[in-house]
Structure formats: structure tokens, C-alpha cells
JSON list of C-alpha atoms in Angstrom, two decimals:
[
{"chain": "T", "resi": 1, "resn": "MET", "atom": "CA", "xyz": [-25.17, 23.22, 17.47]},
{"chain": "T", "resi": 2, "resn": "LEU", "atom": "CA", "xyz": [-23.19, 21.99, 14.48]},
{"chain": "T", "resi": 3, "resn": "GLU", "atom": "CA", "xyz": [-21.94, 18.44, 14.83]},
{"chain": "T", "resi": 4, "resn": "LEU", "atom": "CA", "xyz": [-19.30, 17.22, 12.43]},
{"chain": "T", "resi": 5, "resn": "GLY", "atom": "CA", "xyz": [-18.42, 13.64, 11.69]},
{"chain": "T", "resi": 6, "resn": "HIS", "atom": "CA", "xyz": [-20.33, 10.44, 11.36]},
{"chain": "T", "resi": 7, "resn": "PRO", "atom": "CA", "xyz": [-23.14, 9.96, 13.93]},
{"chain": "T", "resi": 8, "resn": "GLN", "atom": "CA", "xyz": [-22.14, 6.33, 14.50]},
{"chain": "T", "resi": 9, "resn": "PRO", "atom": "CA", "xyz": [-18.55, 5.16, 14.89]},
{"chain": "T", "resi": 10, "resn": "LEU", "atom": "CA", "xyz": [-17.41, 3.41, 11.75]},
{"chain": "T", "resi": 11, "resn": "PRO", "atom": "CA", "xyz": [-16.55, -0.25, 12.20]},
{"chain": "T", "resi": 12, "resn": "GLN", "atom": "CA", "xyz": [-12.84, -0.89, 12.27]},
{"chain": "T", "resi": 13, "resn": "PRO", "atom": "CA", "xyz": [-11.44, -3.76, 10.24]},
{"chain": "T", "resi": 14, "resn": "PRO", "atom": "CA", "xyz": [-9.75, -6.44, 12.31]},
{"chain": "T", "resi": 15, "resn": "ARG", "atom": "CA", "xyz": [-6.09, -5.79, 13.00]},
{"chain": "T", "resi": 16, "resn": "ILE", "atom": "CA", "xyz": [-3.65, -8.22, 11.54]},
{"chain": "T", "resi": 17, "resn": "LEU", "atom": "CA", "xyz": [-0.57, -8.61, 13.67]},
{"chain": "T", "resi": 18, "resn": "GLY", "atom": "CA", "xyz": [2.64, -10.42, 12.85]},
{"chain": "T", "resi": 19, "resn": "ASP", "atom": "CA", "xyz": [5.43, -10.61, 10.34]},
{"chain": "T", "resi": 20, "resn": "PRO", "atom": "CA", "xyz": [4.11, -9.17, 7.04]},
{"chain": "T", "resi": 21, "resn": "HIS", "atom": "CA", "xyz": [5.96, -11.88, 5.11]},
{"chain": "T", "resi": 22, "resn": "GLU", "atom": "CA", "xyz": [3.56, -14.33, 6.78]},
{"chain": "T", "resi": 23, "resn": "THR", "atom": "CA", "xyz": [0.41, -12.25, 7.30]},
{"chain": "T", "resi": 24, "resn": "LEU", "atom": "CA", "xyz": [0.03, -10.61, 3.87]},
{"chain": "T", "resi": 25, "resn": "PRO", "atom": "CA", "xyz": [-0.61, -13.92, 2.06]},
{"chain": "T", "resi": 26, "resn": "GLN", "atom": "CA", "xyz": [-3.26, -14.73, 4.69]},
{"chain": "T", "resi": 27, "resn": "VAL", "atom": "CA", "xyz": [-5.38, -11.74, 3.62]},
{"chain": "T", "resi": 28, "resn": "TRP", "atom": "CA", "xyz": [-5.09, -12.04, -0.16]},
{"chain": "T", "resi": 29, "resn": "GLU", "atom": "CA", "xyz": [-8.60, -13.45, -0.57]},
{"chain": "T", "resi": 30, "resn": "ARG", "atom": "CA", "xyz": [-10.20, -10.94, 1.81]},
{"chain": "T", "resi": 31, "resn": "TYR", "atom": "CA", "xyz": [-8.73, -7.92, 0.01]},
{"chain": "T", "resi": 32, "resn": "ARG", "atom": "CA", "xyz": [-8.23, -9.32, -3.51]},
{"chain": "T", "resi": 33, "resn": "ARG", "atom": "CA", "xyz": [-8.00, -6.43, -5.96]},
{"chain": "T", "resi": 34, "resn": "GLU", "atom": "CA", "xyz": [-9.56, -3.89, -3.58]},
{"chain": "T", "resi": 35, "resn": "ALA", "atom": "CA", "xyz": [-6.71, -1.61, -2.51]},
{"chain": "T", "resi": 36, "resn": "ALA", "atom": "CA", "xyz": [-6.42, 1.68, -4.39]},
{"chain": "T", "resi": 37, "resn": "LEU", "atom": "CA", "xyz": [-3.44, 3.08, -2.45]},
{"chain": "T", "resi": 38, "resn": "VAL", "atom": "CA", "xyz": [-0.51, 1.43, -0.71]},
{"chain": "T", "resi": 39, "resn": "HIS", "atom": "CA", "xyz": [2.31, 3.15, 1.15]},
{"chain": "T", "resi": 40, "resn": "LEU", "atom": "CA", "xyz": [5.30, 0.86, 1.67]},
{"chain": "T", "resi": 41, "resn": "ASN", "atom": "CA", "xyz": [7.14, 2.65, 4.46]},
{"chain": "T", "resi": 42, "resn": "PHE", "atom": "CA", "xyz": [9.26, 0.52, 6.75]},
{"chain": "T", "resi": 43, "resn": "ALA", "atom": "CA", "xyz": [12.11, 1.11, 9.12]},
{"chain": "T", "resi": 44, "resn": "PRO", "atom": "CA", "xyz": [15.56, 0.48, 7.63]},
{"chain": "T", "resi": 45, "resn": "PRO", "atom": "CA", "xyz": [16.64, -1.45, 5.74]},
{"chain": "T", "resi": 46, "resn": "ALA", "atom": "CA", "xyz": [14.63, -0.06, 2.82]},
{"chain": "T", "resi": 47, "resn": "ARG", "atom": "CA", "xyz": [14.89, -3.38, 0.95]},
{"chain": "T", "resi": 48, "resn": "ILE", "atom": "CA", "xyz": [11.93, -4.60, 3.01]},
{"chain": "T", "resi": 49, "resn": "ALA", "atom": "CA", "xyz": [9.61, -2.54, 0.77]},
{"chain": "T", "resi": 50, "resn": "ALA", "atom": "CA", "xyz": [10.95, -4.34, -2.30]},
{"chain": "T", "resi": 51, "resn": "GLU", "atom": "CA", "xyz": [10.62, -7.71, -0.54]},
{"chain": "T", "resi": 52, "resn": "LEU", "atom": "CA", "xyz": [7.00, -7.07, 0.41]},
{"chain": "T", "resi": 53, "resn": "ALA", "atom": "CA", "xyz": [5.88, -5.57, -2.91]},
{"chain": "T", "resi": 54, "resn": "PRO", "atom": "CA", "xyz": [5.09, -8.96, -4.49]},
{"chain": "T", "resi": 55, "resn": "LEU", "atom": "CA", "xyz": [3.04, -9.84, -1.40]},
{"chain": "T", "resi": 56, "resn": "VAL", "atom": "CA", "xyz": [1.02, -6.63, -1.68]},
{"chain": "T", "resi": 57, "resn": "ALA", "atom": "CA", "xyz": [0.45, -6.89, -5.45]},
{"chain": "T", "resi": 58, "resn": "PRO", "atom": "CA", "xyz": [-2.48, -9.38, -5.27]},
{"chain": "T", "resi": 59, "resn": "MET", "atom": "CA", "xyz": [-4.47, -6.89, -3.19]},
{"chain": "T", "resi": 60, "resn": "LEU", "atom": "CA", "xyz": [-4.16, -3.96, -5.63]},
{"chain": "T", "resi": 61, "resn": "ARG", "atom": "CA", "xyz": [-6.89, -2.97, -8.03]},
{"chain": "T", "resi": 62, "resn": "SER", "atom": "CA", "xyz": [-5.96, -1.91, -11.55]},
{"chain": "T", "resi": 63, "resn": "GLY", "atom": "CA", "xyz": [-4.75, 1.69, -11.47]},
{"chain": "T", "resi": 64, "resn": "ALA", "atom": "CA", "xyz": [-3.81, 1.60, -7.77]},
{"chain": "T", "resi": 65, "resn": "VAL", "atom": "CA", "xyz": [-1.06, 3.95, -6.64]},
{"chain": "T", "resi": 66, "resn": "VAL", "atom": "CA", "xyz": [1.92, 2.61, -4.72]},
{"chain": "T", "resi": 67, "resn": "ILE", "atom": "CA", "xyz": [4.21, 4.88, -2.70]},
{"chain": "T", "resi": 68, "resn": "SER", "atom": "CA", "xyz": [7.52, 3.31, -1.70]},
{"chain": "T", "resi": 69, "resn": "GLU", "atom": "CA", "xyz": [10.58, 4.47, 0.16]},
{"chain": "T", "resi": 70, "resn": "ALA", "atom": "CA", "xyz": [12.71, 2.28, -2.09]},
{"chain": "T", "resi": 71, "resn": "PRO", "atom": "CA", "xyz": [12.78, 1.75, -5.84]},
{"chain": "T", "resi": 72, "resn": "ILE", "atom": "CA", "xyz": [10.82, -1.34, -6.89]},
{"chain": "T", "resi": 73, "resn": "GLU", "atom": "CA", "xyz": [10.91, -3.28, -10.12]},
{"chain": "T", "resi": 74, "resn": "LEU", "atom": "CA", "xyz": [7.81, -5.43, -10.32]},
{"chain": "T", "resi": 75, "resn": "PRO", "atom": "CA", "xyz": [5.99, -6.57, -13.48]},
{"chain": "T", "resi": 76, "resn": "GLY", "atom": "CA", "xyz": [2.82, -4.54, -13.88]},
{"chain": "T", "resi": 77, "resn": "TRP", "atom": "CA", "xyz": [4.03, -1.61, -11.76]},
{"chain": "T", "resi": 78, "resn": "GLU", "atom": "CA", "xyz": [4.87, 1.45, -13.83]},
{"chain": "T", "resi": 79, "resn": "PRO", "atom": "CA", "xyz": [6.78, 4.41, -12.38]},
{"chain": "T", "resi": 80, "resn": "ILE", "atom": "CA", "xyz": [4.79, 7.62, -12.07]},
{"chain": "T", "resi": 81, "resn": "THR", "atom": "CA", "xyz": [6.60, 10.91, -12.52]},
{"chain": "T", "resi": 82, "resn": "THR", "atom": "CA", "xyz": [6.00, 13.61, -9.96]},
{"chain": "T", "resi": 83, "resn": "PRO", "atom": "CA", "xyz": [3.40, 16.04, -11.34]},
{"chain": "T", "resi": 84, "resn": "ASP", "atom": "CA", "xyz": [4.53, 19.59, -12.18]},
{"chain": "T", "resi": 85, "resn": "GLY", "atom": "CA", "xyz": [4.27, 21.81, -9.14]},
{"chain": "T", "resi": 86, "resn": "ALA", "atom": "CA", "xyz": [4.23, 18.92, -6.68]},
{"chain": "T", "resi": 87, "resn": "HIS", "atom": "CA", "xyz": [6.67, 18.89, -3.80]},
{"chain": "T", "resi": 88, "resn": "GLU", "atom": "CA", "xyz": [9.67, 16.70, -4.57]},
{"chain": "T", "resi": 89, "resn": "SER", "atom": "CA", "xyz": [9.87, 13.65, -2.35]},
{"chain": "T", "resi": 90, "resn": "ARG", "atom": "CA", "xyz": [12.30, 10.88, -1.52]},
{"chain": "T", "resi": 91, "resn": "ASP", "atom": "CA", "xyz": [9.53, 8.39, -2.19]},
{"chain": "T", "resi": 92, "resn": "TYR", "atom": "CA", "xyz": [8.94, 6.51, -5.44]},
{"chain": "T", "resi": 93, "resn": "LEU", "atom": "CA", "xyz": [5.50, 6.43, -7.08]},
{"chain": "T", "resi": 94, "resn": "TYR", "atom": "CA", "xyz": [4.07, 3.55, -9.11]},
{"chain": "T", "resi": 95, "resn": "ARG", "atom": "CA", "xyz": [0.78, 2.68, -10.77]},
{"chain": "T", "resi": 96, "resn": "ALA", "atom": "CA", "xyz": [-0.35, -0.94, -10.71]},
{"chain": "T", "resi": 97, "resn": "ARG", "atom": "CA", "xyz": [-1.83, -2.32, -13.93]}
]
């Protein structure tokens, strides 16, 4: 019999519940410069993504990719153009430096 998957369940990180404006700063030290990918996707209004971007920035490693539903202007985040042949999206892509 072929069994796929990990033989032991992988440990799940603790869930962090609450307003992200308050909870993101609480985890800066735990995840400092570790995140390689962030998807800022929130229910309307889209400005929430731009409001939270500075709170996510301390957790991003150099070269991390950020996907956002709204355009963001943040020092150190450079827009990424959609690669040739990729499906066009309504999202905006950035690379953190």
C-alpha cells in the first residue's frame, strides 16, 4: 500500500486572534525576517492592505514576495511586473528588499 504524506502530523503554529493592527506588532520578534511570502487579502475596504503593510514589513526576509489586493507604496518594496505568459491578475506584486 502506498501512503502519501507525512507519517506524523506537523505541529501547527499557535493561532493569533484579534485585530491585526494590534496583533501583528506582538509577533514581530517571533517572526522577524522569516516570511518569504505574504498575501494581503482583506474584505473591503482595500485600504486595509495598505494600512497593514508597514506592520507586516518587519517580518519579511530580503527578497520576500508580497501579493496585495491594493497598490502599496512602502520604502523597500519594489513592484514586480507580471512575468510573460502568466495569467493577468487584479493583485499587485512586490519584492521586499
